[in-house]
Tab-separated table of C-alpha atoms in Angstrom:
chain	number	residue	atom	x	y	z
A	54	UNK	CA	-16.835	19.211	-16.486
A	55	UNK	CA	-13.940	18.330	-18.788
A	56	UNK	CA	-13.748	14.742	-19.989
A	57	UNK	CA	-10.757	12.612	-19.022
A	58	UNK	CA	-9.150	10.855	-22.002
A	59	UNK	CA	-6.820	7.858	-21.785
A	60	UNK	CA	-3.858	7.914	-24.161
A	61	UNK	CA	-2.210	4.803	-25.624
A	62	UNK	CA	-0.074	5.346	-28.734
A	63	UNK	CA	0.111	2.529	-31.301
A	64	UNK	CA	3.753	2.025	-30.299
A	65	UNK	CA	2.704	0.922	-26.796
A	66	UNK	CA	1.237	-2.329	-25.519
A	67	UNK	CA	-1.644	-2.341	-23.082
A	68	UNK	CA	-0.456	-1.493	-19.549
A	69	UNK	CA	0.140	-4.515	-17.289
A	70	UNK	CA	-2.458	-3.299	-14.764
A	71	UNK	CA	-5.532	-1.034	-14.763
A	72	UNK	CA	-3.913	2.313	-15.584
A	73	UNK	CA	-3.368	4.472	-18.648
A	74	UNK	CA	-0.058	5.267	-20.312
A	75	UNK	CA	-1.237	8.859	-20.285
A	76	UNK	CA	-4.313	10.865	-19.342
A	77	UNK	CA	-5.465	14.233	-20.585
A	78	UNK	CA	-8.111	16.274	-18.800
A	79	UNK	CA	-8.593	19.794	-20.066
A	80	UNK	CA	-5.176	21.325	-20.543
A	81	UNK	CA	-3.425	18.891	-18.157
A	82	UNK	CA	-1.646	15.817	-19.530
A	83	UNK	CA	-0.011	13.299	-17.204
A	84	UNK	CA	2.278	10.670	-18.702
A	85	UNK	CA	2.583	7.534	-16.572
A	86	UNK	CA	6.023	6.163	-15.822
A	87	UNK	CA	7.559	4.824	-19.020
A	88	UNK	CA	10.486	2.466	-19.430
A	89	UNK	CA	12.777	1.744	-22.372
A	90	UNK	CA	10.710	-0.889	-24.157
A	91	UNK	CA	11.023	-0.935	-27.935
A	92	UNK	CA	7.837	-0.172	-29.916
A	93	UNK	CA	5.257	-2.922	-29.574
A	94	UNK	CA	5.159	-5.720	-32.125
A	95	UNK	CA	2.318	-8.224	-32.134
A	96	UNK	CA	3.410	-11.558	-30.749
A	97	UNK	CA	6.587	-10.181	-29.142
A	98	UNK	CA	6.751	-9.526	-25.412
A	99	UNK	CA	7.918	-6.063	-24.280
A	100	UNK	CA	11.660	-5.874	-24.965
A	101	UNK	CA	14.125	-3.343	-23.508
A	102	UNK	CA	15.983	-1.200	-26.072
A	103	UNK	CA	19.305	-2.478	-24.816
A	104	UNK	CA	21.191	-3.455	-21.753
A	105	UNK	CA	22.800	-0.011	-21.350
A	106	UNK	CA	21.522	3.177	-19.770
A	107	UNK	CA	21.923	5.243	-22.975
A	108	UNK	CA	19.744	2.962	-25.114
A	109	UNK	CA	17.102	2.594	-22.430
A	110	UNK	CA	16.997	6.308	-21.601
A	111	UNK	CA	16.644	7.386	-25.226
A	112	UNK	CA	13.885	4.834	-25.814
A	113	UNK	CA	12.155	5.846	-22.588
A	114	UNK	CA	12.187	9.491	-23.701
A	115	UNK	CA	10.805	8.428	-27.099
A	116	UNK	CA	8.013	6.541	-25.322
A	117	UNK	CA	7.145	9.569	-23.174
A	118	UNK	CA	7.209	11.795	-26.252
A	119	UNK	CA	4.827	9.443	-28.121
A	120	UNK	CA	2.261	9.853	-25.338
A	121	UNK	CA	2.734	13.621	-25.225
A	122	UNK	CA	2.125	13.803	-28.968
A	123	UNK	CA	-0.899	11.488	-28.722
A	124	UNK	CA	-2.374	14.023	-26.285
A	125	UNK	CA	-1.522	17.054	-28.413
A	126	UNK	CA	1.521	18.147	-26.381
A	127	UNK	CA	5.257	18.498	-26.899
A	128	UNK	CA	8.297	18.656	-24.638
A	129	UNK	CA	7.829	22.438	-24.486
A	130	UNK	CA	4.492	21.867	-22.696
A	131	UNK	CA	6.110	19.726	-19.985
A	132	UNK	CA	6.451	21.428	-16.592
A	133	UNK	CA	7.697	18.461	-14.534
A	134	UNK	CA	9.728	15.336	-15.271
A	135	UNK	CA	10.414	12.612	-12.747
A	136	UNK	CA	13.280	10.195	-13.388
A	137	UNK	CA	13.575	6.911	-11.527
A	138	UNK	CA	16.995	5.221	-11.630
A	139	UNK	CA	17.942	1.810	-10.266
A	140	UNK	CA	21.589	2.690	-9.594
A	141	UNK	CA	23.046	5.829	-8.004
A	142	UNK	CA	26.166	5.335	-10.132
A	143	UNK	CA	24.076	6.131	-13.241
A	144	UNK	CA	23.253	9.710	-12.186
A	145	UNK	CA	26.110	11.470	-14.045
A	146	UNK	CA	25.611	9.402	-17.222
A	147	UNK	CA	21.865	10.032	-17.104
A	148	UNK	CA	22.480	13.790	-16.877
A	149	UNK	CA	24.766	13.683	-19.927
A	150	UNK	CA	22.199	11.755	-21.992
A	151	UNK	CA	19.360	13.976	-20.719
A	152	UNK	CA	21.194	17.225	-21.529
A	153	UNK	CA	22.106	16.050	-25.049
A	154	UNK	CA	18.526	14.956	-25.726
A	155	UNK	CA	16.863	18.145	-24.540
A	156	UNK	CA	19.315	20.403	-26.352
A	157	UNK	CA	17.732	18.956	-29.504
A	158	UNK	CA	14.096	18.771	-28.369
A	159	UNK	CA	13.339	22.009	-26.501
A	160	UNK	CA	12.732	25.518	-27.756
A	161	UNK	CA	11.560	26.873	-24.392
A	162	UNK	CA	12.854	26.662	-20.811
A	163	UNK	CA	13.446	23.117	-19.534
A	164	UNK	CA	10.963	21.447	-17.204
A	165	UNK	CA	11.588	21.005	-13.509
A	166	UNK	CA	12.996	17.566	-12.681
A	167	UNK	CA	13.282	15.176	-9.763
A	168	UNK	CA	15.444	12.053	-9.750
A	169	UNK	CA	14.974	9.232	-7.266
A	170	UNK	CA	16.334	5.714	-6.913
A	171	UNK	CA	13.981	2.733	-7.073
A	172	UNK	CA	13.717	-0.939	-7.832
A	173	UNK	CA	12.465	-1.830	-11.321
A	174	UNK	CA	11.875	-5.220	-12.956
A	175	UNK	CA	15.047	-7.094	-13.885
A	176	UNK	CA	16.955	-5.534	-16.768
A	177	UNK	CA	15.259	-2.134	-16.593
A	178	UNK	CA	17.482	0.764	-15.524
A	179	UNK	CA	15.316	3.884	-15.855
A	180	UNK	CA	11.698	5.014	-15.741
A	181	UNK	CA	10.432	8.508	-16.584
A	182	UNK	CA	7.076	10.251	-16.196
A	183	UNK	CA	6.015	13.754	-17.189
A	184	UNK	CA	3.359	16.359	-16.472
A	185	UNK	CA	2.394	18.762	-19.263
A	186	UNK	CA	0.156	21.826	-19.271
A	187	UNK	CA	-1.176	22.809	-22.699
A	188	UNK	CA	-2.230	26.227	-23.866
């Protein structure tokens, strides 16, 4: 049976509960929901990249990418992305940011995507998770 490996890049703090930032088992890599926290610094609590959707979305995508890379994957290996927004009014802006980002980071067909609306801790506007299949 294939071993399950937890993934925590050096840029990430320990999760706030008993889960992994990412898990790889065989050729499957699941990235847990990530938010737009800046890279971890010892002695500093998790800090959002900015108050705006653009800053938080770009940092969230960077955080997802860090976990993908830690597990040996790239955006081209991702088959599903789930986006969680706190405000329905952010949908169009999110799509603009998302399209610009992936025009620069994909060489293959884009992943499937679902977007839903949720409550997140105060100040956080977006959360993203991803499922990758390697090989």
